[in-house]
PDB file of C-alpha atoms in Angstrom:
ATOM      1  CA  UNK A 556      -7.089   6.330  -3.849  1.00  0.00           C
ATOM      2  CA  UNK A 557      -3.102   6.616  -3.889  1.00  0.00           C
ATOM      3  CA  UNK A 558      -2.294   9.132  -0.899  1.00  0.00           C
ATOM      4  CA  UNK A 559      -0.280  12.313  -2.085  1.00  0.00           C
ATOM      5  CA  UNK A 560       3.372  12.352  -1.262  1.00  0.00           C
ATOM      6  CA  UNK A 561       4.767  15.813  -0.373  1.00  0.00           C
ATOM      7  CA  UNK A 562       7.547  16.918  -1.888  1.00  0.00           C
ATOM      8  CA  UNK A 563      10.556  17.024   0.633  1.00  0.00           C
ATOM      9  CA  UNK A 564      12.985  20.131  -0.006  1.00  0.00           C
ATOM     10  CA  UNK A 565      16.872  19.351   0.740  1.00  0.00           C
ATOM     11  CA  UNK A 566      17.980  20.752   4.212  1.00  0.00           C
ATOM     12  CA  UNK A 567      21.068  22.745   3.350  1.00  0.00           C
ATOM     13  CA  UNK A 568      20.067  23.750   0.234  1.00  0.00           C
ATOM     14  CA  UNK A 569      21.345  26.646  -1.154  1.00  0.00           C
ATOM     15  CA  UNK A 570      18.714  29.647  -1.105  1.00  0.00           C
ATOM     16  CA  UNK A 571      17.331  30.673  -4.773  1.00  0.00           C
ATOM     17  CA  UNK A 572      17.125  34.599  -5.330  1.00  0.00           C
ATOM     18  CA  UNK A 573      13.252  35.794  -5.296  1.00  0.00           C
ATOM     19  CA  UNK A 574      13.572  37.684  -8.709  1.00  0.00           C
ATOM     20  CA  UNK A 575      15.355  35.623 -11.846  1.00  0.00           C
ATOM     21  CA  UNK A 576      18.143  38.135 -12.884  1.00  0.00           C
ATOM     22  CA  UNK A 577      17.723  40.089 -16.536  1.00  0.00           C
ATOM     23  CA  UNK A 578      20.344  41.043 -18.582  1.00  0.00           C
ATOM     24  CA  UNK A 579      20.534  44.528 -20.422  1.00  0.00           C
ATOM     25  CA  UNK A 580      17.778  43.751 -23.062  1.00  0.00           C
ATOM     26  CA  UNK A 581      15.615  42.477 -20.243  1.00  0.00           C
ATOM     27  CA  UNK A 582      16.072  38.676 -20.678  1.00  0.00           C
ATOM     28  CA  UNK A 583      15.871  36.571 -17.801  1.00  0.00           C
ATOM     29  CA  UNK A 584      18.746  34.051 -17.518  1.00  0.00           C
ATOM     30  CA  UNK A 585      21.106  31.685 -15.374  1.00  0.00           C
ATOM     31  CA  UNK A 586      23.411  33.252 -13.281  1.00  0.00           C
ATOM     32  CA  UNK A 587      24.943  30.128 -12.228  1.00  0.00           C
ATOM     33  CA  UNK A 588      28.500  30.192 -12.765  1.00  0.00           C
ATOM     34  CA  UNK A 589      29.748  27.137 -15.548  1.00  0.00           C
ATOM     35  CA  UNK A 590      26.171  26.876 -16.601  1.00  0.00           C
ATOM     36  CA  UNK A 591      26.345  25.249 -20.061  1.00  0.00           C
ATOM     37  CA  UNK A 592      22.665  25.745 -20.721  1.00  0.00           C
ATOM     38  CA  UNK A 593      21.978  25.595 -23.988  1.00  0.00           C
ATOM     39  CA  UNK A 594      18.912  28.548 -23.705  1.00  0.00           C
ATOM     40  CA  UNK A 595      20.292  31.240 -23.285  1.00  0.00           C
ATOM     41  CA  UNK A 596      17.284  33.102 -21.693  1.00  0.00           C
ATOM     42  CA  UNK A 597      14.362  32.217 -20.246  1.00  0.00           C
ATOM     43  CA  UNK A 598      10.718  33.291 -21.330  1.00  0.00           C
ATOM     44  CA  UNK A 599       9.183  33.477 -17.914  1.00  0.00           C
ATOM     45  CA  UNK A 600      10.035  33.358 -14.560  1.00  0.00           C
ATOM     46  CA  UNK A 601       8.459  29.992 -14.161  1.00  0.00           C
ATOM     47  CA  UNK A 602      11.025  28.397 -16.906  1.00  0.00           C
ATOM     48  CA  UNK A 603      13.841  30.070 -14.679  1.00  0.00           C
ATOM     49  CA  UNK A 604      12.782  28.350 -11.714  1.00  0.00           C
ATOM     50  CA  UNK A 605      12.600  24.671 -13.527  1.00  0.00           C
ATOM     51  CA  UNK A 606      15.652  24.987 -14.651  1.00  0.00           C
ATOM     52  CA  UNK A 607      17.246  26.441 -11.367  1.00  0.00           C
ATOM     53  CA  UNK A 608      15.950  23.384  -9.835  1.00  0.00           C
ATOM     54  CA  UNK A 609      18.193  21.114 -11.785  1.00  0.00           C
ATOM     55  CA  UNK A 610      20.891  22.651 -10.423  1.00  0.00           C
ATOM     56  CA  UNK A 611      19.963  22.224  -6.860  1.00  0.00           C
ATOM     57  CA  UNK A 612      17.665  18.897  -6.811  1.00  0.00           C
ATOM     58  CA  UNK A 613      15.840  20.072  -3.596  1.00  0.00           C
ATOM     59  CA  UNK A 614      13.725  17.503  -3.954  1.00  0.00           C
ATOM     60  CA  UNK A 615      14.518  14.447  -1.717  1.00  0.00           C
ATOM     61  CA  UNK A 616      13.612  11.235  -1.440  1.00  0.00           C
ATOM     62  CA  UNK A 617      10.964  10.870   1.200  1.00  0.00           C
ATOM     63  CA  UNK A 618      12.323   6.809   2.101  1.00  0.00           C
ATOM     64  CA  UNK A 619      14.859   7.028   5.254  1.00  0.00           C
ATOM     65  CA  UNK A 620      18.246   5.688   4.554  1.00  0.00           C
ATOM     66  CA  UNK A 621      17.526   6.644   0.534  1.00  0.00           C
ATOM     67  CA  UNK A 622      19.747   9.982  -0.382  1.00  0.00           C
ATOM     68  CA  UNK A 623      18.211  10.342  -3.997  1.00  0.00           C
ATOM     69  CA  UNK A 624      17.612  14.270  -4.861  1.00  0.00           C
ATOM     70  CA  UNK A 625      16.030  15.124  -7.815  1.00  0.00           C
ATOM     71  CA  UNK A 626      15.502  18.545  -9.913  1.00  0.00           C
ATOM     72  CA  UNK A 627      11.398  18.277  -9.117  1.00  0.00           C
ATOM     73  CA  UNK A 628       9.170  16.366  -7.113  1.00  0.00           C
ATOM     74  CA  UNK A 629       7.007  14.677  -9.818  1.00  0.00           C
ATOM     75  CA  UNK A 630      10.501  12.704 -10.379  1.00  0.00           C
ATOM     76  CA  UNK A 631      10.864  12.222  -6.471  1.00  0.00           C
ATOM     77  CA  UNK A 632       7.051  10.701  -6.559  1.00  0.00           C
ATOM     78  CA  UNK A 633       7.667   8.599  -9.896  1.00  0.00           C
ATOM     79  CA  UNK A 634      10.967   7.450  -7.785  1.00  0.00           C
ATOM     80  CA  UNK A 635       9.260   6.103  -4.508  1.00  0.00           C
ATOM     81  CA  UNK A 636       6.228   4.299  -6.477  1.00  0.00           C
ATOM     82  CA  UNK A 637       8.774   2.871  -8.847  1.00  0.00           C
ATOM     83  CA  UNK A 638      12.146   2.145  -7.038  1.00  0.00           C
ATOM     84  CA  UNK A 639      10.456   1.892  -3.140  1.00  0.00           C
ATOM     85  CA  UNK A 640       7.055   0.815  -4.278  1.00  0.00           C
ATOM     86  CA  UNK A 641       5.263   2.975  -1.760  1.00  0.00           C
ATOM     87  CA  UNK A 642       1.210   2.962  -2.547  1.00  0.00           C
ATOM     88  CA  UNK A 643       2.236   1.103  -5.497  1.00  0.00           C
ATOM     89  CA  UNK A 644      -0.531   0.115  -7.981  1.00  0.00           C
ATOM     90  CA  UNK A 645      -1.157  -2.434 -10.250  1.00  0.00           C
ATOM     91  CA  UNK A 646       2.052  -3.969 -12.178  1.00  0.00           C
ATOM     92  CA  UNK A 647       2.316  -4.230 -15.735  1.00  0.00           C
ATOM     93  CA  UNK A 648       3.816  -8.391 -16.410  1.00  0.00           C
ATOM     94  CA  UNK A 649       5.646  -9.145 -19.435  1.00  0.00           C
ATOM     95  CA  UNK A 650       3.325 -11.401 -21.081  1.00  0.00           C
ATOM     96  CA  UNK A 651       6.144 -14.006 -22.492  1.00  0.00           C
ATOM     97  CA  UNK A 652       6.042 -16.843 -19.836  1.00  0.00           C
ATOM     98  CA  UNK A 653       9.835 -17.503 -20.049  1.00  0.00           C
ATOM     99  CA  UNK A 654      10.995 -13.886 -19.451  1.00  0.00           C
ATOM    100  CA  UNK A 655      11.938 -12.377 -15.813  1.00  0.00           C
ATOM    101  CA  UNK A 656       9.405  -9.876 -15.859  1.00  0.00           C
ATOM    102  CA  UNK A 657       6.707 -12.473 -16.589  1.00  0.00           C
ATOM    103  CA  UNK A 658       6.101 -12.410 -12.644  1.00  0.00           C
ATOM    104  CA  UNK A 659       7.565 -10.634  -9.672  1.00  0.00           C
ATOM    105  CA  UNK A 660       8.788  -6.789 -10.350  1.00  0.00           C
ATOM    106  CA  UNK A 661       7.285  -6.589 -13.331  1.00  0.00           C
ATOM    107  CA  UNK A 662       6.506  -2.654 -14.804  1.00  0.00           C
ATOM    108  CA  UNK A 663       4.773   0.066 -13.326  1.00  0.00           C
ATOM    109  CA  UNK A 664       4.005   1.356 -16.440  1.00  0.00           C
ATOM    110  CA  UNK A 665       2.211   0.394 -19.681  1.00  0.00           C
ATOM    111  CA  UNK A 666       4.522   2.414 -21.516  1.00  0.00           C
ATOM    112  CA  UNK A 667       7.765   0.698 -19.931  1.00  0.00           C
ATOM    113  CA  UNK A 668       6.571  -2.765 -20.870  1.00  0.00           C
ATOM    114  CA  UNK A 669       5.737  -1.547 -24.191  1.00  0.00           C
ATOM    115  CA  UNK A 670       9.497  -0.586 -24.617  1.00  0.00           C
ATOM    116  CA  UNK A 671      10.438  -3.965 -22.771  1.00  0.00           C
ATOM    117  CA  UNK A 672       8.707  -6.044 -25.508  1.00  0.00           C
ATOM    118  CA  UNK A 673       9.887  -4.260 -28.616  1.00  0.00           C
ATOM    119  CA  UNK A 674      13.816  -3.718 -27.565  1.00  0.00           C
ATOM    120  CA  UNK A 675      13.769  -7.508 -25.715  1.00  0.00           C
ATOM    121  CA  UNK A 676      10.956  -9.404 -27.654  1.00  0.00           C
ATOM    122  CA  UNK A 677      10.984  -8.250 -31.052  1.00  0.00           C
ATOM    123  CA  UNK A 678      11.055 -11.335 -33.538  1.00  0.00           C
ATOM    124  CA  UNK A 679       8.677 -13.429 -31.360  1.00  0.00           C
ATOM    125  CA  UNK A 680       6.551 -15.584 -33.578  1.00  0.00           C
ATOM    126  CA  UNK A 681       3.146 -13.512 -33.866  1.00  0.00           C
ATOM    127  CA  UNK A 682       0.928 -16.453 -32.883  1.00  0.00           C
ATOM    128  CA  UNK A 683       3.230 -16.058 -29.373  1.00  0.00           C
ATOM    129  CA  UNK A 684       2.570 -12.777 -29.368  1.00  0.00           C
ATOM    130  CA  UNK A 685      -1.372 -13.260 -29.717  1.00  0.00           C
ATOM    131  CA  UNK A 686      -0.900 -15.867 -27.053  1.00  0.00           C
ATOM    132  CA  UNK A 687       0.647 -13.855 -24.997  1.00  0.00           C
ATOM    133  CA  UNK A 688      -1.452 -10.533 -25.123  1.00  0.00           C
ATOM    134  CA  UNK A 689      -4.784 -13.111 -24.416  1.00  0.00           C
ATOM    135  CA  UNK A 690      -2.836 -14.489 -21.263  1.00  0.00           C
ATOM    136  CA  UNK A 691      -2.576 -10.624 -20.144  1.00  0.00           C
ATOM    137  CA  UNK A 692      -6.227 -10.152 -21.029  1.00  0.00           C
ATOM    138  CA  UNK A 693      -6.843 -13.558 -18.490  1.00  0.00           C
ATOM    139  CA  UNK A 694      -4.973 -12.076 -15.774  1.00  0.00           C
ATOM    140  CA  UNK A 695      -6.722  -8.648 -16.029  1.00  0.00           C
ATOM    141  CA  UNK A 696     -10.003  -9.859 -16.041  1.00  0.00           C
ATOM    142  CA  UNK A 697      -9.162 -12.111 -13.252  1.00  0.00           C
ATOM    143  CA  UNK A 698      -8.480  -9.448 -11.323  1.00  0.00           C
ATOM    144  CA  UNK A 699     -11.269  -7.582 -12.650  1.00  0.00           C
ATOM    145  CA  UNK A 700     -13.643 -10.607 -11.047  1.00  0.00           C
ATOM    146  CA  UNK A 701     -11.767 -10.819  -7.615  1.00  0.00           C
ATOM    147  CA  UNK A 702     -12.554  -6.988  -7.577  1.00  0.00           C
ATOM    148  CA  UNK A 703     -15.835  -7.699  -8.415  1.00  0.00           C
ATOM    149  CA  UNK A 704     -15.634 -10.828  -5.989  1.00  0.00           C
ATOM    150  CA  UNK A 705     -14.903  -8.088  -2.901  1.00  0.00           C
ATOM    151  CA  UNK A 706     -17.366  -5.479  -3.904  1.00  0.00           C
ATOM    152  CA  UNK A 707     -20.151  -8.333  -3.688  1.00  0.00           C
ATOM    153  CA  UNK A 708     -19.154  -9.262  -0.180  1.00  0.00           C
ATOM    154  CA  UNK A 709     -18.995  -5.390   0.599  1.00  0.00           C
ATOM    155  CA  UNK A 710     -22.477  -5.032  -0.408  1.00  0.00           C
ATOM    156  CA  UNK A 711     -23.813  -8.785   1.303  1.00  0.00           C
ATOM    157  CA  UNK A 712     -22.351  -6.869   4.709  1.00  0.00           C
ATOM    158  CA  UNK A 713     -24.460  -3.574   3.596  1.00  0.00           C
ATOM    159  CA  UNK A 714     -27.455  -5.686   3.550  1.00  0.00           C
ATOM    160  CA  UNK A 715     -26.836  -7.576   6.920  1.00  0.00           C
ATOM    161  CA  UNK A 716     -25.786  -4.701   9.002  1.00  0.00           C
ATOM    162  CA  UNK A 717     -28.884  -2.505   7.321  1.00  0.00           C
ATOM    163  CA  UNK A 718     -31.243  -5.598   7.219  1.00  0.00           C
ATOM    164  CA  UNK A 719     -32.084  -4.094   3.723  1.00  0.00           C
ATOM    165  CA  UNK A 720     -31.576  -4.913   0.351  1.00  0.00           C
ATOM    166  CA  UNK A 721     -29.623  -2.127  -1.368  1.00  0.00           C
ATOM    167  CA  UNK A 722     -29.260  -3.041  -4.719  1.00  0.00           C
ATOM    168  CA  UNK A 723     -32.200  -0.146  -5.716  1.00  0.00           C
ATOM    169  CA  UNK A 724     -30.420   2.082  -3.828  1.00  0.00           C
ATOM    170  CA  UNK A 725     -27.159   1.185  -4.824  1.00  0.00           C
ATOM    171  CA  UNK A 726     -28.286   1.260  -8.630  1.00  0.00           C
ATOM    172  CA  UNK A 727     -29.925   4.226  -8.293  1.00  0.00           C
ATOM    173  CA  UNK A 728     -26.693   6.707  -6.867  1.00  0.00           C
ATOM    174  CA  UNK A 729     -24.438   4.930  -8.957  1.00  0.00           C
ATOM    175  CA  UNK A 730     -26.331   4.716 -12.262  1.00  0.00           C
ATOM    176  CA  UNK A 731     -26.171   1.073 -13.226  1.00  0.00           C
TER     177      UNK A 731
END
């Protein structure tokens, strides 16, 4: 499992007021001077606060030397898997053998290879295409068997350090 990252808050940054500010009718809004929000209120306190935080970015990258600040810290998190590939996980390969991202960086997610194909790839022949999404299939399920390949040898230990055979057991707690 992917350890958490915690969300680093800027040093320096300026301090946010408790309590959103209301107008006359009641209306919570942005007192930040040259704010060109296009709301002109905000519904709940909670809204107030996102939006504050685009102001301020007091979320900072957790990578030394890195001074990237962003408005929350799900975009500080996407930003160290993505750009620093901390606890990275499985990348997504363009599955057209003569393009860059066929090997190496690659995408962390589906959805960015998705766009990758149809802005960079769109009038490849459909039998390429086929061809290509079965050579993605190939890799995944060879990774699927060298997972399965690892788990094996995990359980072959299990047996010699317990001198017995587990697979019952095993079956049994996991439901296979």
């Amino acid at each position: 499992m992917a350890q958490e990252m915690p969300a680093v808050k800027v040093e320096g940054s300026e301090p946010r007021q408790t309590e959103p500010p209301k107008n006359a009718t009641g209306q919570i809004y942005c007192s930040r001077p040259g704010c060109h929000n296009h709301i002109s209120h905000f519904k709940t306190p909670s809204e107030w606060n996102k939006h504050m935080n685009k102001h301020g970015r007091p979320y900072r990258c957790t990578i030394p030397g890195c001074d990237q600040q962003f408005a929350r810290a799900s975009g500080m998190r996407r930003h160290v898997l993505e750009i620093h590939q901390v606890n990275s996980k499985e990348k997504w390969m363009c599955p057209y053998s003569d393009c860059d991202r066929s090997s190496g960086k690659g995408f962390s997610r589906k959805a960015q290879l998705t766009i990758h194909i149809h802005s960079l790839h769109p009038k490849q022949d459909c039998s390429e295409s086929l061809h290509a999404e079965i050579t993605q299939l190939q890799r995944e399920v060879k990774e699927m068997n060298s997972r399965l390949n690892k788990m094996g040898m995990k359980l072959e230990q299990l047996r010699q350090q317990t001198g017995k055979d587990t697979r019952f057991t095993l079956s049994f707690l996991c439901g296979a």
